[in-house]
XYZ file of C-alpha atoms in Angstrom:
685
model
C 123.768 -160.322 35.877
C 120.062 -161.011 36.659
C 118.060 -164.135 35.620
C 114.408 -163.685 35.528
C 111.253 -165.652 34.161
C 109.154 -164.371 31.458
C 106.078 -166.402 30.501
C 107.516 -169.480 31.588
C 110.858 -168.627 29.978
C 114.080 -167.803 32.042
C 116.345 -165.077 30.470
C 119.463 -163.372 31.603
C 119.949 -159.777 30.939
C 122.584 -157.181 31.511
C 122.802 -155.002 34.597
C 120.881 -152.041 34.459
C 118.218 -153.546 31.786
C 114.596 -153.216 32.494
C 111.677 -155.749 32.302
C 110.699 -154.575 29.082
C 114.116 -155.603 27.768
C 114.012 -159.150 29.516
C 110.556 -159.479 28.110
C 112.348 -158.696 24.341
C 114.891 -161.279 25.109
C 112.545 -163.994 25.644
C 110.744 -163.045 22.604
C 107.417 -161.697 23.873
C 106.226 -158.278 22.068
C 105.365 -155.480 24.951
C 103.196 -152.433 23.337
C 104.728 -148.975 24.327
C 104.194 -145.534 23.195
C 106.650 -143.603 25.274
C 109.210 -145.913 25.931
C 112.860 -145.331 22.750
C 115.796 -147.019 23.088
C 117.542 -143.998 22.723
C 115.769 -141.641 24.975
C 115.670 -141.638 28.572
C 112.457 -143.421 30.303
C 109.552 -141.523 30.918
C 106.781 -143.940 31.956
C 104.060 -142.005 30.786
C 101.940 -143.971 28.800
C 101.535 -146.972 30.640
C 100.804 -149.620 27.764
C 103.649 -151.577 28.901
C 102.338 -152.684 31.649
C 103.298 -156.336 33.213
C 102.286 -158.335 35.770
C 105.075 -159.389 38.627
C 105.036 -161.949 40.840
C 103.967 -160.368 44.748
C 103.206 -156.981 43.017
C 99.905 -155.787 44.113
C 99.097 -153.991 40.704
C 100.743 -154.187 36.843
C 104.115 -152.464 36.817
C 105.383 -150.500 33.887
C 107.503 -152.768 32.405
C 109.978 -149.465 31.027
C 110.802 -148.328 33.984
C 110.952 -151.393 36.605
C 114.808 -152.314 36.676
C 115.441 -156.282 36.228
C 115.875 -158.365 38.858
C 117.312 -161.972 39.970
C 114.539 -164.272 40.117
C 111.551 -161.879 39.057
C 108.545 -163.848 37.553
C 106.845 -161.409 35.138
C 103.518 -162.499 33.228
C 102.680 -160.988 30.041
C 99.886 -162.828 29.006
C 97.433 -162.411 32.052
C 93.777 -161.243 32.245
C 94.679 -158.621 34.403
C 97.548 -157.571 32.005
C 94.865 -157.698 29.188
C 92.342 -155.886 31.266
C 94.671 -153.037 31.914
C 95.913 -152.429 28.592
C 92.421 -152.255 27.238
C 91.958 -149.369 29.967
C 95.033 -147.584 28.940
C 94.232 -147.676 25.468
C 90.428 -146.740 26.051
C 92.154 -143.649 27.882
C 94.426 -142.725 25.525
C 91.521 -142.676 23.089
C 89.319 -140.254 25.055
C 90.346 -136.821 23.109
C 91.725 -138.593 19.931
C 89.709 -137.324 16.856
C 89.972 -140.988 15.481
C 90.847 -139.238 11.710
C 92.415 -142.050 10.379
C 91.140 -141.582 6.713
C 92.759 -138.017 6.650
C 95.826 -138.144 9.112
C 99.219 -138.396 7.176
C 100.321 -141.281 9.637
C 97.912 -143.691 8.320
C 99.336 -146.773 7.325
C 102.074 -146.119 9.749
C 100.731 -145.339 13.111
C 101.829 -147.208 16.173
C 98.541 -146.128 17.950
C 96.006 -147.519 15.185
C 98.286 -150.744 14.951
C 98.266 -151.133 18.633
C 94.781 -150.017 18.894
C 93.933 -153.300 16.632
C 96.064 -155.448 18.522
C 95.491 -154.351 22.029
C 92.502 -151.990 22.226
C 89.005 -152.155 23.607
C 85.915 -152.882 21.131
C 84.114 -149.639 22.383
C 84.513 -146.547 24.528
C 82.755 -145.470 27.222
C 83.414 -141.835 26.962
C 80.505 -139.911 26.003
C 81.599 -136.444 27.277
C 83.024 -133.988 24.726
C 86.768 -134.401 23.366
C 89.186 -132.103 24.177
C 90.045 -129.870 21.382
C 93.774 -128.259 21.298
C 95.386 -125.429 18.921
C 97.790 -126.787 16.718
C 101.407 -125.368 17.231
C 103.841 -123.410 14.669
C 107.029 -125.564 14.707
C 108.246 -123.961 11.494
C 108.079 -124.873 7.551
C 108.911 -128.818 8.500
C 106.871 -129.984 10.922
C 102.820 -130.065 10.810
C 100.914 -130.252 14.124
C 97.616 -131.584 14.712
C 97.745 -131.289 18.654
C 94.024 -133.177 19.145
C 95.926 -136.491 18.488
C 98.587 -135.783 20.861
C 99.043 -138.505 23.651
C 101.517 -136.693 25.821
C 104.202 -139.447 25.500
C 106.826 -136.847 25.033
C 109.151 -138.531 22.802
C 109.423 -135.170 20.778
C 110.336 -133.509 23.678
C 112.981 -135.695 25.017
C 114.579 -135.639 21.665
C 114.838 -131.881 21.494
C 116.262 -132.089 24.882
C 118.756 -134.857 25.084
C 119.616 -135.437 21.009
C 119.315 -132.325 19.499
C 120.380 -130.204 21.783
C 117.795 -127.360 21.609
C 115.275 -127.498 24.550
C 113.060 -125.216 22.829
C 110.384 -127.970 23.061
C 108.313 -129.233 26.171
C 105.005 -129.310 27.731
C 102.789 -126.731 29.468
C 99.841 -126.903 31.850
C 98.999 -130.182 33.784
C 96.678 -133.075 33.760
C 93.911 -132.798 31.238
C 95.273 -128.975 30.481
C 98.940 -130.449 29.376
C 100.187 -129.309 25.818
C 103.148 -129.967 24.133
C 104.407 -126.817 22.317
C 107.699 -124.725 21.252
C 108.527 -122.143 23.914
C 107.175 -118.488 22.822
C 105.879 -120.027 19.769
C 108.994 -120.006 17.663
C 110.412 -122.241 14.829
C 112.110 -125.778 16.330
C 115.650 -124.422 15.150
C 117.562 -127.809 15.009
C 119.447 -128.999 12.331
C 117.669 -132.675 13.541
C 114.226 -131.120 14.373
C 112.207 -133.542 11.565
C 113.133 -136.721 13.503
C 110.339 -135.907 16.056
C 108.186 -136.801 13.033
C 109.252 -140.559 12.896
C 109.248 -140.669 16.485
C 105.780 -139.380 17.197
C 103.623 -142.649 17.696
C 100.151 -141.263 16.503
C 100.523 -138.486 14.161
C 100.429 -135.462 16.040
C 103.353 -134.380 14.257
C 103.823 -135.037 11.127
C 105.647 -133.920 7.698
C 104.271 -130.459 6.583
C 106.197 -130.663 3.128
C 105.381 -134.127 2.584
C 101.514 -133.542 3.405
C 98.817 -135.652 1.613
C 100.776 -136.302 -0.939
C 100.788 -139.952 -1.177
C 100.344 -142.899 1.110
C 102.835 -145.271 2.158
C 101.953 -148.359 0.259
C 101.989 -146.203 -3.181
C 105.679 -145.743 -3.240
C 108.306 -147.953 -4.188
C 111.174 -148.030 -1.277
C 115.118 -147.935 -2.053
C 118.044 -148.387 0.309
C 120.452 -145.648 -0.514
C 122.904 -143.111 1.363
C 122.836 -139.722 1.659
C 125.298 -137.294 -0.425
C 124.208 -134.073 1.634
C 127.137 -134.350 3.941
C 130.214 -136.521 4.278
C 128.492 -138.648 7.081
C 127.042 -141.155 4.795
C 123.894 -141.527 6.770
C 121.980 -144.246 5.473
C 118.811 -143.251 4.138
C 115.319 -145.177 2.605
C 114.324 -143.233 -0.592
C 110.755 -143.280 -1.694
C 109.420 -142.643 -4.765
C 106.236 -142.963 -6.688
C 106.859 -143.119 -10.689
C 109.928 -140.831 -11.557
C 109.227 -138.744 -8.264
C 111.048 -138.966 -5.028
C 108.617 -138.149 -2.503
C 110.333 -138.665 0.791
C 113.526 -139.606 2.575
C 113.424 -141.565 5.746
C 116.258 -142.654 7.792
C 117.814 -146.401 7.971
C 119.160 -147.696 11.075
C 122.983 -148.008 11.042
C 124.466 -147.979 14.425
C 128.042 -147.236 13.151
C 126.955 -144.233 11.304
C 123.762 -142.251 11.821
C 122.011 -144.679 14.092
C 118.546 -144.052 13.350
C 118.319 -140.176 12.934
C 119.014 -138.078 9.685
C 119.724 -134.231 9.124
C 116.762 -132.228 8.033
C 118.467 -131.425 4.896
C 118.731 -135.037 3.826
C 115.101 -135.453 4.510
C 113.691 -132.195 2.958
C 116.162 -131.173 0.310
C 114.715 -133.487 -1.949
C 112.206 -131.329 -3.646
C 115.156 -129.673 -4.993
C 115.050 -132.687 -7.523
C 112.131 -131.574 -9.281
C 113.394 -127.982 -9.695
C 116.183 -126.263 -12.091
C 117.062 -129.729 -13.547
C 118.991 -130.289 -16.731
C 116.910 -132.678 -18.845
C 118.679 -132.239 -22.074
C 122.092 -130.786 -23.600
C 122.643 -127.163 -23.836
C 125.136 -125.157 -26.185
C 126.127 -121.718 -25.920
C 125.265 -119.671 -29.401
C 126.814 -116.632 -30.826
C 124.323 -114.760 -28.893
C 126.044 -115.778 -25.665
C 122.831 -117.471 -24.080
C 122.196 -121.646 -23.714
C 119.676 -123.357 -26.448
C 118.733 -126.657 -26.109
C 121.072 -129.221 -28.395
C 121.066 -132.597 -29.511
C 123.453 -135.006 -27.881
C 125.273 -135.567 -31.100
C 125.844 -131.767 -31.580
C 127.097 -131.297 -28.384
C 129.437 -134.488 -28.498
C 130.960 -132.611 -32.046
C 131.469 -129.279 -30.425
C 132.960 -130.872 -27.507
C 135.324 -133.029 -29.581
C 136.137 -130.886 -32.190
C 137.331 -128.422 -29.252
C 139.447 -131.149 -27.355
C 141.048 -132.467 -30.506
C 142.332 -129.125 -31.097
C 143.766 -128.604 -27.633
C 147.112 -129.792 -26.527
C 146.491 -132.794 -23.665
C 148.218 -130.148 -21.196
C 145.279 -127.477 -21.965
C 142.562 -129.606 -20.990
C 141.509 -129.987 -17.472
C 138.356 -131.536 -15.190
C 137.191 -130.842 -11.657
C 134.862 -133.329 -9.889
C 132.342 -131.882 -7.475
C 131.082 -132.600 -4.037
C 128.696 -135.304 -5.116
C 129.973 -137.307 -7.486
C 129.995 -141.021 -7.450
C 133.479 -142.789 -7.463
C 132.515 -144.750 -10.715
C 132.104 -141.305 -12.775
C 134.891 -140.056 -11.153
C 136.956 -143.095 -12.060
C 135.713 -142.882 -15.659
C 136.511 -139.498 -16.158
C 140.083 -139.980 -14.642
C 140.443 -142.498 -17.003
C 139.569 -140.353 -19.897
C 141.677 -137.542 -19.194
C 144.719 -139.887 -18.476
C 143.958 -141.408 -21.993
C 144.214 -137.837 -23.091
C 147.556 -137.112 -21.737
C 146.543 -134.813 -19.189
C 147.190 -134.650 -15.300
C 145.140 -131.580 -14.710
C 142.415 -132.786 -12.425
C 141.490 -132.541 -9.018
C 138.510 -133.406 -6.679
C 139.259 -130.662 -4.048
C 136.771 -127.757 -5.528
C 137.649 -125.970 -2.314
C 141.201 -126.208 -2.954
C 141.766 -128.439 0.446
C 144.853 -129.483 1.362
C 144.838 -132.728 1.775
C 146.035 -135.992 -0.271
C 148.630 -138.294 -0.183
C 149.003 -140.376 3.145
C 145.473 -141.585 3.689
C 145.520 -141.499 7.584
C 146.028 -137.728 6.595
C 142.341 -137.626 5.193
C 140.432 -139.587 6.868
C 137.981 -139.562 10.025
C 140.423 -142.593 11.505
C 138.500 -142.778 14.864
C 135.495 -143.900 13.119
C 132.230 -142.131 13.476
C 131.352 -144.782 16.286
C 134.824 -144.436 17.783
C 133.307 -140.920 19.031
C 131.575 -142.725 21.736
C 134.996 -144.004 23.249
C 136.784 -140.532 22.944
C 137.839 -138.904 26.491
C 138.767 -135.321 25.389
C 138.051 -133.463 22.012
C 139.852 -130.781 20.326
C 138.237 -129.003 17.209
C 140.360 -127.208 15.096
C 138.280 -124.849 12.061
C 135.407 -127.077 11.996
C 131.150 -126.471 13.074
C 129.994 -130.232 13.375
C 126.683 -129.184 14.332
C 125.896 -127.420 10.657
C 128.775 -129.598 8.701
C 127.490 -133.161 10.024
C 124.575 -132.844 12.107
C 124.110 -136.599 12.965
C 127.881 -136.862 14.029
C 127.462 -133.720 16.210
C 124.714 -135.736 17.823
C 127.038 -138.163 18.856
C 129.836 -135.799 20.364
C 126.788 -134.558 22.327
C 125.704 -137.883 23.454
C 129.195 -138.540 24.715
C 129.320 -135.095 26.697
C 125.965 -135.893 28.134
C 127.299 -139.312 29.341
C 131.092 -138.417 30.696
C 131.139 -134.522 30.374
C 133.438 -134.952 27.569
C 136.121 -131.982 27.756
C 135.638 -130.319 24.016
C 137.992 -127.300 23.014
C 137.469 -125.422 19.987
C 140.264 -123.602 17.950
C 138.036 -121.609 15.092
C 134.522 -119.772 15.307
C 132.613 -119.503 18.158
C 129.097 -121.660 17.908
C 126.250 -123.301 19.943
C 127.563 -126.667 19.296
C 124.508 -127.713 21.684
C 127.213 -128.911 24.233
C 129.452 -127.297 26.467
C 133.035 -126.278 24.716
C 135.660 -124.083 25.650
C 136.394 -121.629 23.005
C 139.922 -120.756 22.972
C 139.869 -118.812 20.040
C 140.468 -118.419 16.313
C 144.023 -117.679 15.952
C 146.295 -120.085 14.491
C 149.192 -119.401 16.624
C 147.016 -121.375 19.418
C 148.029 -124.584 17.603
C 151.675 -123.776 19.067
C 149.965 -123.171 22.476
C 148.527 -126.355 22.329
C 151.442 -128.317 21.367
C 154.036 -126.472 23.837
C 151.535 -127.311 26.704
C 150.665 -123.190 27.146
C 146.960 -123.692 26.137
C 144.483 -124.316 29.334
C 143.191 -126.893 27.296
C 146.902 -129.386 26.910
C 146.359 -130.430 30.638
C 142.699 -132.107 29.645
C 144.078 -133.696 26.370
C 147.494 -135.090 28.127
C 145.538 -136.644 30.977
C 143.107 -138.452 28.301
C 143.745 -141.852 27.619
C 142.072 -141.794 24.205
C 142.275 -137.788 22.662
C 140.399 -136.910 19.970
C 141.682 -134.239 17.489
C 138.943 -132.999 14.573
C 140.056 -131.122 11.759
C 137.712 -129.461 9.299
C 137.546 -127.841 6.067
C 137.122 -124.634 7.338
C 141.309 -124.647 8.185
C 142.486 -127.067 5.659
C 141.019 -124.626 2.783
C 143.479 -121.913 3.727
C 146.328 -120.679 2.218
C 148.267 -122.481 5.087
C 146.215 -125.253 5.281
C 148.741 -128.143 4.964
C 150.741 -125.971 7.818
C 147.714 -126.320 9.780
C 147.466 -130.040 9.122
C 150.946 -130.550 10.255
C 150.724 -129.007 13.225
C 147.496 -131.159 13.764
C 149.682 -134.173 13.080
C 152.822 -132.655 15.590
C 149.556 -132.597 18.544
C 148.107 -135.818 17.648
C 151.838 -137.129 18.448
C 152.615 -134.910 21.391
C 149.632 -136.207 22.866
C 149.388 -139.630 22.083
C 145.996 -139.243 19.938
C 147.575 -142.019 18.209
C 148.891 -145.589 19.436
C 147.863 -148.417 21.370
C 145.073 -149.295 19.301
C 143.498 -146.299 19.106
C 143.740 -143.644 16.048
C 141.677 -140.283 17.234
C 143.281 -137.929 14.655
C 140.251 -137.245 12.385
C 139.379 -134.960 9.494
C 136.013 -133.737 9.072
C 134.640 -133.548 5.074
C 131.911 -131.688 4.523
C 131.530 -133.074 0.898
C 130.450 -136.880 -0.022
C 132.918 -137.676 -2.952
C 135.849 -135.998 -1.330
C 137.090 -139.566 -0.012
C 136.271 -141.441 -2.804
C 138.069 -139.134 -4.932
C 141.246 -139.064 -3.022
C 141.459 -142.939 -2.795
C 141.020 -143.064 -6.416
C 143.980 -140.364 -7.145
C 141.515 -137.916 -8.324
C 144.279 -135.061 -7.999
C 146.707 -133.645 -9.864
C 149.579 -135.805 -11.403
C 153.396 -135.092 -11.282
C 153.168 -131.741 -13.205
C 149.586 -131.606 -13.137
C 147.567 -128.115 -12.030
C 145.242 -128.454 -8.818
C 142.058 -126.200 -8.708
C 144.247 -122.780 -7.813
C 146.580 -123.745 -10.782
C 143.557 -124.424 -13.413
C 142.241 -120.528 -12.153
C 145.721 -119.109 -13.060
C 146.571 -121.334 -16.320
C 143.176 -120.272 -17.483
C 143.293 -116.547 -16.757
C 146.527 -116.834 -18.815
C 144.976 -118.613 -21.665
C 147.072 -121.666 -21.106
C 143.869 -123.806 -20.799
C 141.431 -124.632 -23.832
C 138.908 -126.843 -22.322
C 137.907 -126.894 -18.697
C 135.373 -130.359 -17.804
C 132.988 -129.857 -14.724
C 131.467 -132.392 -13.499
C 129.136 -131.126 -10.694
C 131.536 -128.586 -9.914
C 129.145 -125.921 -8.526
C 131.427 -124.326 -5.732
C 134.368 -122.792 -7.512
C 135.260 -119.507 -8.870
C 133.696 -120.156 -12.653
C 134.549 -116.509 -13.758
C 138.417 -117.333 -13.475
C 137.776 -119.808 -15.880
C 135.880 -117.617 -18.673
C 138.519 -117.795 -21.068
C 138.639 -121.652 -21.556
C 135.883 -123.750 -22.880
C 133.737 -124.989 -20.345
C 131.879 -128.436 -20.360
C 129.611 -128.881 -17.355
C 128.173 -132.373 -16.480
C 125.949 -132.398 -13.897
C 122.204 -132.159 -12.941
C 121.154 -128.929 -11.852
C 121.263 -125.362 -13.830
C 123.164 -123.955 -10.955
C 126.308 -121.548 -10.893
C 127.987 -124.627 -12.995
C 125.852 -124.574 -15.841
C 125.291 -120.626 -15.781
C 128.914 -120.328 -17.095
C 129.526 -123.120 -19.236
C 129.503 -123.168 -23.036
C 128.560 -127.045 -23.257
C 125.868 -128.414 -20.824
C 125.459 -132.071 -20.242
C 122.434 -133.211 -18.228
C 123.415 -135.896 -15.581
C 122.019 -138.173 -12.907
C 121.350 -137.213 -9.489
C 122.121 -139.758 -6.685
C 118.722 -140.874 -6.217
C 118.667 -141.614 -10.177
C 121.896 -143.706 -10.315
C 123.888 -146.603 -8.827
C 126.889 -145.555 -7.585
C 129.762 -146.011 -4.842
C 130.406 -143.289 -2.128
C 133.093 -143.325 0.585
C 132.268 -141.404 3.839
C 134.211 -139.125 5.923
C 135.432 -142.329 7.726
C 136.443 -144.355 4.793
C 133.484 -146.615 4.731
C 132.633 -147.547 1.050
C 128.625 -147.406 0.453
C 126.552 -148.160 -2.269
C 123.705 -145.954 -3.359
C 120.825 -147.216 -5.192
C 118.788 -145.881 -7.874
C 115.183 -145.347 -6.743
C 113.766 -143.347 -9.704
C 114.958 -142.323 -13.345
C 116.486 -138.840 -14.729
C 114.599 -136.444 -15.901
C 114.192 -136.057 -20.403
C 117.417 -136.853 -21.538
C 119.583 -137.039 -18.521
C 121.990 -139.791 -18.570
C 123.984 -141.274 -15.839
C 127.458 -139.720 -15.218
C 129.736 -142.548 -15.999
C 127.855 -143.285 -19.652
C 127.901 -139.541 -20.555
C 132.188 -139.938 -20.107
C 131.929 -143.526 -22.124
C 130.347 -141.708 -24.784
C 132.421 -139.190 -24.976
C 135.635 -141.137 -24.640
C 134.171 -143.302 -27.675
C 133.564 -140.147 -29.699
C 136.986 -139.267 -29.277
C 138.269 -142.150 -30.360
C 139.393 -143.619 -26.718
C 138.314 -147.029 -25.435
C 137.907 -146.614 -21.831
C 137.785 -150.626 -21.513
C 134.266 -150.816 -20.228
C 130.895 -151.193 -21.636
C 128.812 -151.549 -18.502
C 128.500 -150.101 -14.808
C 129.680 -153.891 -13.729
C 132.567 -153.519 -16.083
C 133.616 -150.384 -14.793
C 133.581 -151.203 -11.100
C 135.554 -154.347 -12.007
C 138.202 -151.990 -13.279
C 137.831 -149.828 -10.196
C 138.264 -152.367 -7.893
C 141.502 -153.861 -9.685
C 143.087 -150.168 -9.578
C 142.049 -149.498 -5.884
C 141.030 -152.903 -3.894
C 139.276 -151.515 -1.004
C 136.503 -150.262 -2.777
C 135.252 -153.874 -3.082
C 134.722 -153.989 0.802
C 131.399 -152.707 0.851
C 130.376 -151.026 4.142
C 133.625 -151.758 5.906
C 136.150 -149.108 6.967
C 139.728 -150.133 5.895
C 142.101 -148.490 8.043
C 144.756 -146.662 7.399
C 148.554 -146.463 8.350
C 149.802 -143.765 10.215
C 152.020 -141.730 7.865
C 153.877 -138.291 7.457
C 151.359 -135.782 6.299
C 150.723 -131.853 6.484
C 153.424 -129.429 5.818
C 155.827 -126.921 7.552
C 155.408 -123.807 6.307
C 154.695 -120.485 8.330
C 151.212 -120.144 9.349
C 149.401 -116.853 8.232
C 147.615 -114.456 10.991
C 144.204 -114.714 9.123
C 141.546 -116.116 11.780
C 140.345 -119.740 11.423
C 136.735 -119.923 10.502
C 134.482 -123.112 9.500
C 133.838 -124.175 5.906
C 130.255 -123.359 6.209
C 128.722 -120.390 6.597
C 124.887 -121.981 6.769
C 123.266 -125.105 7.177
C 120.282 -125.328 4.555
C 121.562 -124.562 1.441
C 125.446 -125.798 0.513
C 124.712 -127.412 -2.381
C 123.227 -127.422 -6.288
C 120.145 -129.526 -4.862
C 119.773 -127.581 -1.579
C 119.844 -124.483 -3.497
C 117.047 -125.493 -5.761
C 114.955 -126.986 -2.749
C 111.758 -124.158 -2.073
C 111.856 -126.125 1.381
C 115.244 -125.078 2.227
C 114.455 -121.833 0.991
C 111.305 -121.805 3.450
C 113.542 -122.990 6.365
C 116.194 -119.991 5.866
C 113.373 -117.282 5.779
C 112.029 -119.348 8.991
C 115.623 -119.005 10.513
C 116.184 -115.321 9.508
C 112.226 -114.072 10.957
C 113.113 -115.832 14.076
C 116.566 -113.838 14.333
C 114.632 -110.459 13.067
C 112.169 -111.279 16.435
C 114.651 -112.028 18.567
C 116.640 -109.027 17.876
C 113.638 -106.734 18.008
C 112.637 -107.966 21.279
């Protein structure tokens, strides 16, 4: 490893490191605009100039490899003059509109101009004016501010995998634009806003809404998918204003999906802020908590234990599911299920986890995807697969629908019989799996929600055993969930007890008149019409599908309005924190269940969230291991029944509207419209 001296301090850096890395290792701050740790080196801005011994002029530290014996100075007069000159050039065409710029208070250009800039400009000519570009409903552009750092271009090409953003022209005429003035179509597109150091790209939905210093900032986790991206929720009063990514190298690095970032305007629309009851006219009308509890209590007391059931939705926190399970247990009912999509998973923990961990994707050397489209089901996770593919040309094969995954993938087909071909070695991808030292299999909900989902899971396990997917300290067998609450629910055992009914069984029992009461906690993705003969209680935060079909509606809290535990697809226990309070009379879900249990004369054994968590930790100890992945023992799971002939599909048919919050989001609706308009225009051309 090379050793070099920076401002008189000797440092040692890894092979391949740059002079900029060496300066950081020595504790010396080097200003930069174009350089970013996760992007390729461009060397555009020249702000990172340093003096190197025996060099005739300052060198760009971001692009200069660190060599043994180098002597670097960052505090010379020549460096100071060079930085002032660079800053003066960068500000030549900049409009200097800081008071009205949405980047104000979070602007790298502003900060570095104060720290390293010149106190005046000698430029007297007319400034260049650049027409703003249309990048869709998420990204606002003010291109006169652009300094051509090309961070956005490199992100779109390298991370997002959509080379739709680039530069046209040369020199003074250079402009950053989308090709053919199209919307930047990527599930990760808005990350360019965070990357832009000057305010040329800002958030269109957030435009002129607030200043950073007005907002209270809360660290939390995302529930729009099962990745568990670390986020920061910025709120002003009772209103969530924006969501930003929070650094976590093991999960989302520093990226979040557009849905995570922008579906939050759905938190202000179609909210349930008071209880509702369905009257004799068949319409829901506002009611008091006491009246709602009385109506539910009367129905539950009349019902037999085996005639009461509960379904938990995809965004429920672990505490509320645990409380609901306890209440159902006290009532004597085992009809509970957290798999509202009917996924054939449960039992052995290794059979429903992303066992390699998300970071483990970096180590895979062959990948088989079964019944999943990671690009729309877990956009941030898909970006990690792409990174491995870019670095190693990771061989990827897909059994399921053919989609643009942003990396090359061999599409084997969508016939379930292809699993047998892989298992027997007849498949053209079998040789790649056999050759791999760390092969990986990803099974999605598109395969597991089928009637033969258990059989597909069993076949996938056989493939794992046949090709050494598990062994030698490596477990590359992965289930990719789409629901944030799913792994937590399975860990809690929110599945039917012996003799209990799953969701499919509840449908049949309700249609036969054998279910009197069905409790839906945030369960919107089910066939509510099949429960019409039962008395339905919906507990949730939005007036979505579940509330429309319920007899009693109880207003709950959304994920930004409560403290809660979530377990992501890899089995990592994460804690979400309250950033705002629920609207109106809405309450936290665990508190609603406790109050309902008390009305039924049931003592659940807790009076606070802390007491509830203590009971949860005692029942399932690994929930106390915060931000840790507790590995699961490789065990038997899956079925051995015959596969059906139906084609394997993915679980989601779109990215933007997949839950009650995103369906209520006006921004997500605009994204859907922009996508449709671009598709129609492409078809016309």
